[in-house]
Short mmCIF file of C-alpha atoms in Angstrom, two decimals:
data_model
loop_
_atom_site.label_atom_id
_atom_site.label_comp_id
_atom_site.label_asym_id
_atom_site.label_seq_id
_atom_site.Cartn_x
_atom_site.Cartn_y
_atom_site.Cartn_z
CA UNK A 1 18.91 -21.95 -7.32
CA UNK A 2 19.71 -25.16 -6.03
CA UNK A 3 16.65 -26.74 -7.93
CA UNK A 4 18.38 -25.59 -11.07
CA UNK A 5 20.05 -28.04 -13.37
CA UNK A 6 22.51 -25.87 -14.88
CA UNK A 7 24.81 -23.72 -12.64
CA UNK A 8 26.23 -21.13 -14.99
CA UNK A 9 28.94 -18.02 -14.32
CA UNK A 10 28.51 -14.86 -16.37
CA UNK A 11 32.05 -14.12 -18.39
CA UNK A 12 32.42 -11.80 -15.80
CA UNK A 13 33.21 -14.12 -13.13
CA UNK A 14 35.38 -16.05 -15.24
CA UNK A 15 38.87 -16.66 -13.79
CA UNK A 16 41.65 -13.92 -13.62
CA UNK A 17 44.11 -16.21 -12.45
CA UNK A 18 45.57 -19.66 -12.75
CA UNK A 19 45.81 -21.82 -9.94
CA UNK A 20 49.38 -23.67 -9.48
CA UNK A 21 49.57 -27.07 -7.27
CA UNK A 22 53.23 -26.57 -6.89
CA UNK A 23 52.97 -24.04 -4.45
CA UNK A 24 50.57 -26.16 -1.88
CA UNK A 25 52.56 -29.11 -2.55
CA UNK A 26 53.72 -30.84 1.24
CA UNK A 27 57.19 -31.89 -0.45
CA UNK A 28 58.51 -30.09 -3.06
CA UNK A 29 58.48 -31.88 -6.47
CA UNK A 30 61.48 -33.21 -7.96
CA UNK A 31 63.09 -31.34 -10.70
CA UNK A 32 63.10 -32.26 -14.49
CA UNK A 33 66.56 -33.57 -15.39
CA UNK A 34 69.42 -33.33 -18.55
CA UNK A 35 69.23 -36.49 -19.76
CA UNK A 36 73.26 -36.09 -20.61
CA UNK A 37 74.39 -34.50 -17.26
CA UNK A 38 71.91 -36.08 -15.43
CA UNK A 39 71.54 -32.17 -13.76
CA UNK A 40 68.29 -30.10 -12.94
CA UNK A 41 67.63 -28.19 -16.18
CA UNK A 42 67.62 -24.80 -16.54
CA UNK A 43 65.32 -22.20 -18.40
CA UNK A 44 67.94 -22.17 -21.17
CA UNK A 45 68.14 -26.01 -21.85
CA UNK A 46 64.35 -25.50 -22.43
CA UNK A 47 64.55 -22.07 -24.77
CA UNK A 48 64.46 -24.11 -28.07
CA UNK A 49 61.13 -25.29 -27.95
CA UNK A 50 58.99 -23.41 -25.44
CA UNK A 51 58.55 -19.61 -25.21
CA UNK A 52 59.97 -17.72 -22.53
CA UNK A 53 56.84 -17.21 -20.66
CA UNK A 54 56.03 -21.19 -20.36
CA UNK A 55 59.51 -21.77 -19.29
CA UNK A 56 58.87 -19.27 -16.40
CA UNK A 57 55.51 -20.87 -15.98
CA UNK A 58 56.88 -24.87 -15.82
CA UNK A 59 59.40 -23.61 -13.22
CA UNK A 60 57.22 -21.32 -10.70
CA UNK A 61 56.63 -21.85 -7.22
CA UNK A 62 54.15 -18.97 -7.62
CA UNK A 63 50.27 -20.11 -6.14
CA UNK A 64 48.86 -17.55 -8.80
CA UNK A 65 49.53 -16.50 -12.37
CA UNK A 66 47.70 -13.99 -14.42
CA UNK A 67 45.51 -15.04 -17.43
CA UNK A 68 46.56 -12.53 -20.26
CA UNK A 69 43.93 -10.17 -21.21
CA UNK A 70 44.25 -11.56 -25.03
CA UNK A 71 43.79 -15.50 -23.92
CA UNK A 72 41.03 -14.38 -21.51
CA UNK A 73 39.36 -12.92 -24.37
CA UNK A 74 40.31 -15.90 -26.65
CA UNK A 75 38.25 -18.10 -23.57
CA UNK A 76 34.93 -16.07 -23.84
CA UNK A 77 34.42 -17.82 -27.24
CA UNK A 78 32.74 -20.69 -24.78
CA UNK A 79 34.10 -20.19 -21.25
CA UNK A 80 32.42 -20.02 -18.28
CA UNK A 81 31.49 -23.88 -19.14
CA UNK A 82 28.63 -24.98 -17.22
CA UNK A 83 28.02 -27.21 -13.95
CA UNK A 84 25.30 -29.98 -14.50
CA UNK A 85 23.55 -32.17 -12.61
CA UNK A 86 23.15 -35.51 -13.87
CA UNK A 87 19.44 -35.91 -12.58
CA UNK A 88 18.36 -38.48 -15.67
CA UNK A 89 21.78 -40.63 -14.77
CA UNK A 90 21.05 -40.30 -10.70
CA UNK A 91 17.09 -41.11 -11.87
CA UNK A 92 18.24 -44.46 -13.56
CA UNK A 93 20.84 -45.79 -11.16
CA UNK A 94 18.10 -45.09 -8.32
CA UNK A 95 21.14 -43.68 -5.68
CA UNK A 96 21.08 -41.33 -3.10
CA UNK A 97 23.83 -39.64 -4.30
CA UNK A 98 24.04 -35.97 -6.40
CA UNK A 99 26.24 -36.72 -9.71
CA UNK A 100 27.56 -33.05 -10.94
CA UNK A 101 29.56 -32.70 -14.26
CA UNK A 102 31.70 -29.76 -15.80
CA UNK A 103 31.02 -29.57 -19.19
CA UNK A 104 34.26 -29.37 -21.41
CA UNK A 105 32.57 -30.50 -24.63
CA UNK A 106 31.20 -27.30 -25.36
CA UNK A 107 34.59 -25.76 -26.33
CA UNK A 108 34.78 -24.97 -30.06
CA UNK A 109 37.09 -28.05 -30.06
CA UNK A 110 34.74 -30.26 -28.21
CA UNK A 111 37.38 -30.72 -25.18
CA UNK A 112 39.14 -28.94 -22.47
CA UNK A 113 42.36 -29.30 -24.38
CA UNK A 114 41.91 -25.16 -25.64
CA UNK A 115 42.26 -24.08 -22.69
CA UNK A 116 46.21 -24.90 -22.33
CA UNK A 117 45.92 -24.63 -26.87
CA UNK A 118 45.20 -20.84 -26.36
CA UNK A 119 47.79 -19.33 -24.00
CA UNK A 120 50.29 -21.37 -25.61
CA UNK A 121 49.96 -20.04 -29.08
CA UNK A 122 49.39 -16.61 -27.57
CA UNK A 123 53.26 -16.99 -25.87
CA UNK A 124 54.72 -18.23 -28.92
CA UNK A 125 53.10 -15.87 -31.36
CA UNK A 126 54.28 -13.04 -28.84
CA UNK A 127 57.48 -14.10 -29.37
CA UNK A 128 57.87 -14.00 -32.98
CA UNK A 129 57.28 -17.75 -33.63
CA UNK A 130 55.89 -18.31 -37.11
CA UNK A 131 55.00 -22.49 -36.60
CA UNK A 132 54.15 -24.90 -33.52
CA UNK A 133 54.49 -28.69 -33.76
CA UNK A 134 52.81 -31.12 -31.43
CA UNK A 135 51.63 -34.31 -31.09
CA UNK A 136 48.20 -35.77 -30.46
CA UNK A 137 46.57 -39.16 -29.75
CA UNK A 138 42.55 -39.27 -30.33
CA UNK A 139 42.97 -35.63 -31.74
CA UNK A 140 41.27 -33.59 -29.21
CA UNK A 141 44.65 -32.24 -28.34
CA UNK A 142 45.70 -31.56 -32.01
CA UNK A 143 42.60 -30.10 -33.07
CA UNK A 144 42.58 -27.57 -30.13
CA UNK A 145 46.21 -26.53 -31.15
CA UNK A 146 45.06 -25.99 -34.79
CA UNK A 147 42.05 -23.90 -33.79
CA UNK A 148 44.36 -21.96 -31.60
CA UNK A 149 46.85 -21.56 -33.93
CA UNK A 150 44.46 -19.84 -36.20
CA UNK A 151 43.29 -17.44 -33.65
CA UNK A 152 46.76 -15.87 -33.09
CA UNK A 153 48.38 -16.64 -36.39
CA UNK A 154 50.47 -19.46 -36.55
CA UNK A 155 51.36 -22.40 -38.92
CA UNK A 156 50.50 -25.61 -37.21
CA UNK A 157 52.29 -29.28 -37.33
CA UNK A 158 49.92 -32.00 -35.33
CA UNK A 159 52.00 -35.67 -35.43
CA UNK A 160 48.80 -37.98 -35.02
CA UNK A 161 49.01 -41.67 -33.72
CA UNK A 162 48.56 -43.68 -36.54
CA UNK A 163 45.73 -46.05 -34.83
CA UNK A 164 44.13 -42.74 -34.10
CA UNK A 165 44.70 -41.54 -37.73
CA UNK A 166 42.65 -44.25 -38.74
CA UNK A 167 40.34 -44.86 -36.59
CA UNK A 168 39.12 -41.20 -36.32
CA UNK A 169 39.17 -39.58 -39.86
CA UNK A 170 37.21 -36.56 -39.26
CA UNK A 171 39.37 -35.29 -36.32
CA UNK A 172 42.37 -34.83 -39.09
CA UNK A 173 39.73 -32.86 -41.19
CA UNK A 174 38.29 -30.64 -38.30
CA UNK A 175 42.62 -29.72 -37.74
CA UNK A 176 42.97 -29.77 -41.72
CA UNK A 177 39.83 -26.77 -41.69
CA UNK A 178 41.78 -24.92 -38.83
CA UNK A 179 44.94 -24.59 -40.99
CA UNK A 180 46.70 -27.44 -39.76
CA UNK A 181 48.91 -30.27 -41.15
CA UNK A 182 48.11 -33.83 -40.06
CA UNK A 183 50.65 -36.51 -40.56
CA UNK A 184 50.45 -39.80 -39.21
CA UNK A 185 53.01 -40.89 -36.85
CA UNK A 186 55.21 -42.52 -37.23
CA UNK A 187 56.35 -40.61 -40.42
CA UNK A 188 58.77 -40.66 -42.85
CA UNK A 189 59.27 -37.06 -42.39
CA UNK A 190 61.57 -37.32 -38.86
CA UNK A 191 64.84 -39.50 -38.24
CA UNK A 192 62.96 -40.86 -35.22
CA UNK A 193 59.74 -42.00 -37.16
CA UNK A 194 61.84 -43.76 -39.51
CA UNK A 195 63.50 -45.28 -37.59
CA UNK A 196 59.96 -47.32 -36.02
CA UNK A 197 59.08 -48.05 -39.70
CA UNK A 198 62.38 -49.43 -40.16
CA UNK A 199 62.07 -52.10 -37.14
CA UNK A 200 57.95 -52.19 -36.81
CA UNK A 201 56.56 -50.63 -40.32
CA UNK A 202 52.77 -51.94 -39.08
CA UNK A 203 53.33 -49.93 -35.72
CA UNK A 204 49.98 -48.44 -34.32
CA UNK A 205 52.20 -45.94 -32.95
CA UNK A 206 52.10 -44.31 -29.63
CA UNK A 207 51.85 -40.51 -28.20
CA UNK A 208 55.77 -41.45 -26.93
CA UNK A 209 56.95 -41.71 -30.74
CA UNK A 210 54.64 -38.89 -32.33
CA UNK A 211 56.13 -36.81 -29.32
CA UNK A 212 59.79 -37.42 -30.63
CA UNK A 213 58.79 -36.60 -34.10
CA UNK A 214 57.04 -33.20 -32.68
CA UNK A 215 59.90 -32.29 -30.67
CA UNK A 216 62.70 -33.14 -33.66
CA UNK A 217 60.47 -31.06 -36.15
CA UNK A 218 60.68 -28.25 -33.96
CA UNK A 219 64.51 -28.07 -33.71
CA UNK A 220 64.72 -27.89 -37.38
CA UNK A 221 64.86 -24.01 -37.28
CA UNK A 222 64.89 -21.31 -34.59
CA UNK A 223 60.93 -19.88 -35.23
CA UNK A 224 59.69 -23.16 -34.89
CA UNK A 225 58.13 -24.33 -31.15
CA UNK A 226 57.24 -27.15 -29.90
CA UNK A 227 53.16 -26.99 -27.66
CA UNK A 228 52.70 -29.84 -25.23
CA UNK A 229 48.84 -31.15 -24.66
CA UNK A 230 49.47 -32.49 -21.01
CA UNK A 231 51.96 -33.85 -18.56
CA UNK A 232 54.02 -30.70 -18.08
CA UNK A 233 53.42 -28.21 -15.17
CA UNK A 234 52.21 -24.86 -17.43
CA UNK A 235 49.51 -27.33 -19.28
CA UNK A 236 48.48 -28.51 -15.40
CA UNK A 237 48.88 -24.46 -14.68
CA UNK A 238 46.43 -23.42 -17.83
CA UNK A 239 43.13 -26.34 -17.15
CA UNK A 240 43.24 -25.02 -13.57
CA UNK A 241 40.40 -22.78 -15.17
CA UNK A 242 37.90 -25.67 -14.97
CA UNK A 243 38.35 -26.36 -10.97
CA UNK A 244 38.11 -22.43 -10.15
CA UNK A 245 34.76 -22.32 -12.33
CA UNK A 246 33.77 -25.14 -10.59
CA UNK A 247 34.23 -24.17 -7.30
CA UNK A 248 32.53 -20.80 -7.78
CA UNK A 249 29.84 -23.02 -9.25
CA UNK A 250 29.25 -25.29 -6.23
CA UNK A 251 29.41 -22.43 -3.81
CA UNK A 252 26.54 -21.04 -5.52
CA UNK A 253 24.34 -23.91 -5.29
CA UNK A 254 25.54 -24.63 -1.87
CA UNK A 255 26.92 -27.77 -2.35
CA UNK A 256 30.52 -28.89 -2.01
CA UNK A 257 32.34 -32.20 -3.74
CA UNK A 258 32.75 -35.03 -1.67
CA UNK A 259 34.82 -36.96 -4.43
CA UNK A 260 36.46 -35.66 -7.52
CA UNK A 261 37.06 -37.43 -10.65
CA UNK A 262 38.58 -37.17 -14.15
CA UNK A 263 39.77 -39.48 -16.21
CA UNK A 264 44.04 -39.55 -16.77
CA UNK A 265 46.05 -39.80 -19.84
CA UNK A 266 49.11 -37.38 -19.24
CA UNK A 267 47.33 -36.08 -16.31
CA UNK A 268 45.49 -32.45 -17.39
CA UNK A 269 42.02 -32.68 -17.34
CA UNK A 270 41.84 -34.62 -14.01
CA UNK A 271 44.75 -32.02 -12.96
CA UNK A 272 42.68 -28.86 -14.18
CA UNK A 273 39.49 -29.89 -12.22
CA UNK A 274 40.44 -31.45 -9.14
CA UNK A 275 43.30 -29.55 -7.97
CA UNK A 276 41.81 -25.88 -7.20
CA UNK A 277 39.83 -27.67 -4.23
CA UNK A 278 43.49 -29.51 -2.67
CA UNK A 279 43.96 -26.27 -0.80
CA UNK A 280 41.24 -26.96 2.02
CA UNK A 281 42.68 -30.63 2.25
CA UNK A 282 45.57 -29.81 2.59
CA UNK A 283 44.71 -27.24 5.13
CA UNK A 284 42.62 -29.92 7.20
CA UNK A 285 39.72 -28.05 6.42
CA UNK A 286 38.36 -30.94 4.03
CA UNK A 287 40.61 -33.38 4.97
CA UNK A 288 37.97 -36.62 3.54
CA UNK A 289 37.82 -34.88 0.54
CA UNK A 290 38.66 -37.84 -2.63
CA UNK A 291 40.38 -37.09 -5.89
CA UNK A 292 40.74 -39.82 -8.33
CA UNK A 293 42.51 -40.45 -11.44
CA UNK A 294 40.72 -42.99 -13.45
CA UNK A 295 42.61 -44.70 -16.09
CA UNK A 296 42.50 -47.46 -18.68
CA UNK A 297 43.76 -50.95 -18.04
CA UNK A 298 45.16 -51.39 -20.76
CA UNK A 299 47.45 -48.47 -20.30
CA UNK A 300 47.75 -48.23 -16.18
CA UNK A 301 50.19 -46.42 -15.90
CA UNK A 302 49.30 -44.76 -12.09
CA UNK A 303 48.03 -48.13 -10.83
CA UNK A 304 50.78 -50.48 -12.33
CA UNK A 305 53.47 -47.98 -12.97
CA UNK A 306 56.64 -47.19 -11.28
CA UNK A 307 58.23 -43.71 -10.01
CA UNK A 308 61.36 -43.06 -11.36
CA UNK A 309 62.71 -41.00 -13.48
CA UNK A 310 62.17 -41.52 -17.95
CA UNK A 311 62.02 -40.01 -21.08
CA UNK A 312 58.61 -38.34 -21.88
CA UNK A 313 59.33 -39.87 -25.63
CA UNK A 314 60.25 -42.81 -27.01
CA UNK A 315 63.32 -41.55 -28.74
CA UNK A 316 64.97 -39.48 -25.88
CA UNK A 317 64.89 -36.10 -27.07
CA UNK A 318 62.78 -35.19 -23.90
CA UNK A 319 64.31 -33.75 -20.59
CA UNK A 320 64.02 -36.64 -17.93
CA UNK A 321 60.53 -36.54 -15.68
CA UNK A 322 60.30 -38.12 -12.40
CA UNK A 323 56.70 -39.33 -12.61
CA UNK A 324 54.47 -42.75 -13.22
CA UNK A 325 55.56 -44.34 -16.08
CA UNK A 326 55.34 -47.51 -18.01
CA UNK A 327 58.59 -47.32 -19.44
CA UNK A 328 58.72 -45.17 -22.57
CA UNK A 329 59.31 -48.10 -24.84
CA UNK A 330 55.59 -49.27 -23.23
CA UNK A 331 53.50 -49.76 -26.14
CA UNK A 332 50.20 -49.57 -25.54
CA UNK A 333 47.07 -51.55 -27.32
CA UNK A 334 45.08 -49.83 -29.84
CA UNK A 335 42.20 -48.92 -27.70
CA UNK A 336 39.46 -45.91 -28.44
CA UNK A 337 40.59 -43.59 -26.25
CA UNK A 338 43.47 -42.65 -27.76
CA UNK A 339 43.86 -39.67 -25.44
CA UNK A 340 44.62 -41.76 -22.61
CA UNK A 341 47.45 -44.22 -24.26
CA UNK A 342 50.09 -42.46 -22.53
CA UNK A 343 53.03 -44.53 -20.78
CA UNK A 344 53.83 -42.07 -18.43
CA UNK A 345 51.92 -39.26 -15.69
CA UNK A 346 52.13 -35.34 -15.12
CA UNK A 347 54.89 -34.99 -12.48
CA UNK A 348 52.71 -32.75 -10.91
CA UNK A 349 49.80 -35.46 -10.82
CA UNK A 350 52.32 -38.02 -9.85
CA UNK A 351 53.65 -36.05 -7.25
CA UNK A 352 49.66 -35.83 -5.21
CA UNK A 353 49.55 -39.77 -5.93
CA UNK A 354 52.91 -40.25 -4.45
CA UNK A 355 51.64 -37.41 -1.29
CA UNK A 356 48.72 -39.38 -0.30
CA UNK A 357 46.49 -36.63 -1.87
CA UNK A 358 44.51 -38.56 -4.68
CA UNK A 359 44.05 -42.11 -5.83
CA UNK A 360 43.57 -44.32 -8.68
CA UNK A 361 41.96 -46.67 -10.65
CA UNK A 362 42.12 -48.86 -13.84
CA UNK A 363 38.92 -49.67 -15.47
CA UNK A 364 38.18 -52.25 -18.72
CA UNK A 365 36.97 -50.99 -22.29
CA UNK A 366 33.90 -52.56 -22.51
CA UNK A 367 32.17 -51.29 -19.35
CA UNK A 368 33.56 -47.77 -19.67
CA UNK A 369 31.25 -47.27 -23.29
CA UNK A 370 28.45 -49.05 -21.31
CA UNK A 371 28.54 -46.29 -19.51
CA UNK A 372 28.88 -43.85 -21.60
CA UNK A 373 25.81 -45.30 -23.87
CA UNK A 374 24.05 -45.02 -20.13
CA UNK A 375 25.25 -41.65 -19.99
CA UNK A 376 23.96 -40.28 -23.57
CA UNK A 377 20.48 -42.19 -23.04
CA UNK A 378 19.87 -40.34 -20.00
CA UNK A 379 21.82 -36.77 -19.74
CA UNK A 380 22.12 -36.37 -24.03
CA UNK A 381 25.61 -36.00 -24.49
CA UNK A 382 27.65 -38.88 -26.56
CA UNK A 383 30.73 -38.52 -24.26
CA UNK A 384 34.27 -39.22 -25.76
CA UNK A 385 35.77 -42.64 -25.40
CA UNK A 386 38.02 -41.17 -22.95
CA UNK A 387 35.39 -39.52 -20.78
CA UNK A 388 33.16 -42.56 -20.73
CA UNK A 389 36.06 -43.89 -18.39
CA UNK A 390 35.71 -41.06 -15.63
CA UNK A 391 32.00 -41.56 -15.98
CA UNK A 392 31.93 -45.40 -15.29
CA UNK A 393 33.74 -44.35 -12.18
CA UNK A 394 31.14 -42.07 -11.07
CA UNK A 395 28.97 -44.93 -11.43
CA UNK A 396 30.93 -47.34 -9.86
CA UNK A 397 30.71 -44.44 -6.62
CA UNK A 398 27.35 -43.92 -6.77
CA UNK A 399 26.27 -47.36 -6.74
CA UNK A 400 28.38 -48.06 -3.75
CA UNK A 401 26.38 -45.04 -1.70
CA UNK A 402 23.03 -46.72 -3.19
CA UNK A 403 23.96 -50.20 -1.97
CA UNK A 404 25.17 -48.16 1.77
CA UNK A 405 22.22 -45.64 2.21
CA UNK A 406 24.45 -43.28 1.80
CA UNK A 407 24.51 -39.84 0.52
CA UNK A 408 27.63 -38.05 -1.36
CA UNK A 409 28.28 -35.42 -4.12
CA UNK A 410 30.18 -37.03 -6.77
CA UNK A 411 31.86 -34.11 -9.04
CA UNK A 412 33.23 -35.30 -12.58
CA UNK A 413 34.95 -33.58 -15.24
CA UNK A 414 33.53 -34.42 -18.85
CA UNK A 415 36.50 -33.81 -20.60
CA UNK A 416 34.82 -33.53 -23.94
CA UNK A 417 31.96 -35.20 -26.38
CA UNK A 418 32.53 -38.16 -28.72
CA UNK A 419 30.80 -36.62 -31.93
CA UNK A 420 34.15 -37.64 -33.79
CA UNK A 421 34.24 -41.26 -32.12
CA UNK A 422 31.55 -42.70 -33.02
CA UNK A 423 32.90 -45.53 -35.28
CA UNK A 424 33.80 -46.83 -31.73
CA UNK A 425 30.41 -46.66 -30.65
CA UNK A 426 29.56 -48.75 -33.90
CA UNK A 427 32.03 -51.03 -32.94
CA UNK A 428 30.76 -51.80 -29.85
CA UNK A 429 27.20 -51.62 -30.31
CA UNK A 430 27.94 -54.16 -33.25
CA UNK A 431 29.70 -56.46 -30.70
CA UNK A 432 33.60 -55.90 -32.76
CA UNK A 433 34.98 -54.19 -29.73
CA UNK A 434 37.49 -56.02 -26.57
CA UNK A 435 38.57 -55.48 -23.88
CA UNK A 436 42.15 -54.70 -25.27
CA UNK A 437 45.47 -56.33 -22.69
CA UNK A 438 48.52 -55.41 -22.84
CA UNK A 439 51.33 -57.67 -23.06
CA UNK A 440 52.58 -58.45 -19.24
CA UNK A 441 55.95 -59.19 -20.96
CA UNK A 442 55.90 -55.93 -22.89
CA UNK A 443 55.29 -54.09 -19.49
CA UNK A 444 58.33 -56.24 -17.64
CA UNK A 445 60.47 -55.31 -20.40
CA UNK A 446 59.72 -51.64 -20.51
CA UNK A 447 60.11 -51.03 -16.96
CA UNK A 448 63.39 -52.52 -16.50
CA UNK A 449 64.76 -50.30 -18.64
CA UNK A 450 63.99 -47.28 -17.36
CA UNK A 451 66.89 -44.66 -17.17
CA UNK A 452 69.35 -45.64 -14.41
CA UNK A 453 68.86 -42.79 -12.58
CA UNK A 454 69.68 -42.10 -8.65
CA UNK A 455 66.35 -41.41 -6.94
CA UNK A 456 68.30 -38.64 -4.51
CA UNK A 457 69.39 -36.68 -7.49
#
C-alpha cells in the first residue's frame, strides 16, 4: 500500500461528521460584534441572511456536527478526493522529503469551495428560501454556489470582482450554465456599488465591495439569503471534510504530516485541511507538528496585518470580526489569484495564528506560477493561480530538507485546478505578468482606520 501513488477512501468511509476548531481552541475566540452597539451578536441579529441551522453552526462550541444525509449524498458526486504523492515533483527537486497532496480539483467545480456550496444551499432551501446571493473573487467560490444551487433548487446571485470578471470569462459562463446570474462588482444594481463607481468608476473592485453588494441584495426581501465562501466559522466547520479524509488517508499508508500547508484567502481551504490534525498538538501528542498559511504579498494580510476588530465589507453592512485584517478599505492589486485578494482572515484561522498554533508566509507572483508550471510538468495537473502559492511553499520546504539531509512529510492541500486561468499562464509564459505591490501608503491608510473598537470587549 505504501508503494501506491494514490491513497483513495471508498464513499463508505467518507466523513459523518464535521470537525469544529472552536471546541479545541486554548482561549476561547472572541465573539462577532454589532457594529451599532458595539455588543456580541445574537442568533437573531444574524436571521436575515443565514438560515437557522448556520446560525447555530457559526455559534457552536460543539467538537462534532452531523453531515446531513442529503449533503452527504450531494458529496458522493466526487468525494472521497484522493491523497497523492507528488513522486515526479519529489523526482525533479532531488529531496529527501515525501510531498503528499489532497486533491480538491476534482470536484464538479474544480475546487474545494462545494463542499461549504452544498450544505449551505441544502439549509436555505430547507427553509423555504427561493434565492442566495454571494460574492466571489476568481470564481471558484461563485461557481460552486451556482452548481449547488441547482442541486437543491435555488435561484442564484454571484457579485464577481470586476478584475476577475475580466480576466476569467469562462468562470461567469460555467455559473451562467448552472443557473446563475453573474454581475460584475461593483454594480449599478446596489446603493453600495454605486456608490464606488461614483468616486472610482475604473475600480478593479475587491471581494470587500462585491461582499456589500451580496449582503444588501439579500435584504431586499425576506426569501432571499445571503451564502458566504470563507472566513466565517460554519464555512471553516463544512471544508473540515478534507483534513478528516486526509487523515484516514495517511493512517492507511502509515505515514503522518510533519508540516501542513494551504494557501489563505479568507482562510477555508487551509482551515478545512489542516485543522482536523490540531487535536494531537494540542494534546502534546504532536506537539512539532507545522501548519502554515501561505499567502500573497501583495495581499498579506496574516503576515502584515493587524488584530483588531473590522468590517468583513467595505461598506459596513457586516457584523464586526476580530481577525487579521488589512483594513477593509485595503484595496488590493489586480493579481491572478483572485481568490486570495481578501483584506481580512477567518477569525477562526486568526485565532490559531494569534495561539501559537500555525504560521505564515507571504510569497511573490512570479515564483508562485513557476511553480505551478513545475508542478503541471511533473505531477499533470495545471493548478489554480491560487494553489500554485501553497505549492511554491512546499517547495520552498522541501528544498530546505534537501539542502539539510533531512527527511519530512510535507502535506498540501490543492485547493483546485487552473483549467479556467489559463490566460494567466499566457501572461506569464509570454513575459506580461509582475510581481504586483501594493501601495505601502494605501496599507497605512487602511489600517488606521480600523473601527475604534476596545480590544476587552
Amino acid at each position: 500500500m505504501s508503494m501506491d501513488k494514490k491513497v483513495n477512501l471508498s464513499e463508505r468511509q467518507m466523513p459523518t461528521h464535521w470537525y469544529n476548531l472552536a471546541a479545541d481552541l486554548p482561549e476561547p475566540m472572541a465573539p462577532p460584534l454589532h457594529p451599532g452597539t458595539l455588543q456580541p451578536l445574537g442568533p437573531s441579529e444574524l436571521a436575515p441572511l443565514f438560515a437557522e441551522a448556520l446560525i447555530e453552526q457559526e455559534m457552536s462550541q460543539e467538537r462534532w456536527i452531523e453531515i446531513p444525509g442529503p449533503v452527504r449524498n450531494a458529496y458522493r458526486a466526487w468525494r472521497p478526493t484522493p491523497l497523492v504523492r507528488a513522486t515526479g515533483l519529489e523526482e525533479a527537486l532531488g529531496t529527501p522529503a515525501e510531498i503528499w497532496f489532497k486533491n480538491e480539483a476534482v470536484s464538479p467545480a474544480g475546487s474545494h469551495k462545494p463542499n461549504s456550496a452544498l450544505p449551505q444551499a441544502y439549509y436555505n432551501a430547507r427553509e423555504g428560501v427561493r434565492r442566495l446571493t454571494t460574492e466571489t473573487g476568481a470564481g471558484q467560490w461563485g461557481s460552486s454556489l451556482s452548481y449547488a444551487c441547482a442541486q437543491f433548487g435555488l435561484a442564484c446571485t454571484v457579485y464577481m470582482v470586476r478584475v476577475s470578471y475580466n480576466q476569467k470569462p469562462y468562470r461567469r459562463a460555467m455559473m451562467r450554465a448552472w443557473g446563475a446570474d453573474c454581475i460584475p462588482s461593483p454594480s449599478d444594481r446596489t446603493e453600495s456599488g454605486r456608490k464606488v463607481l461614483a468616486t472610482t468608476p475604473e475600480t478593479n473592485g475587491s471581494l470587500g465591495i462585491a461582499i456589500s453588494e451580496a449582503v444588501e441584495d439579500a435584504m431586499s426581501a425576506p426569501d432571499v439569503h445571503y451564502a458566504l465562501g470563507s472566513v466565517l466559522n460554519h464555512v471553516m466547520l463544512h471544508q473540515s471534510v478534507i483534513g478528516l479524509e486526509a487523515r484516514k488517508q495517511f493512517e492507511m499508508v502509515e505515514r503522518w504530516p510533519d508540516v501542513l500547508l494551504g494557501c489563505c484567502g479568507g482562510g477555508s481551504n487551509f482551515a478545512g485541511f489542516a485543522f482536523p490534525f490540531l487535536p494531537e498538538k494540542l494534546d502534546g501528542t504532536r506537539p512539532n507538528l507545522r501548519l502554515v498559511g501561505v499567502e500573497p504579498a501583495a495581499c498579506p494580510t496574516l503576515t502584515r496585518g493587524r488584530m483588531a476588530y473590522d468590517f468583513g465589507d467595505t461598506a459596513g453592512f457586516t457584523p464586526l470580526l476580530r481577525m487579521f485584517t488589512l483594513g477593509s478599505s485595503f484595496m488590493p492589486p489586480g493579481l491572478h489569484a483572485g481568490g486570495l485578494r481578501y483584506h481580512g482572515m477567518a477569525p477562526l484561522v486568526s485565532a490559531a495564528l494569534e495561539q501559537g498554533l500555525m504560521e505564515a508566509v507571504a510569497l511573490p507572483q512570479l515564483e508562485t506560477f513557476a511553480a505551478g508550471l513545475l508542478f503541471a510538468r511533473t505531477e499533470g495537473i495545471v493548478p489554480a493561480p491560487e494553489s500554485c502559492h501553497v505549492i511554491r511553499a512546499a517547495i520552498l520546504e522541501a528544498e530546505r530538507c534537501k539542502a539539510e539531509g533531512r527527511k519530512s512529510i510535507i502535506a498540501f492541500n490543492l485547493s483546485g485546478h487552473g483549467h479556467m486561468d489559463m490566460a494567466a499562464y499566457d501572461a506569464y509564459l509570454d513575459g506580461r505578468l509582475t510581481d504586483h505591490q501594493y501601495e505601502e501608503q494605501s496599507l497605512v491608510d487602511s489600517l488606521a482606520h480600523l473601527p475604534k473598537v476596545q480590544e476587552q470587549v
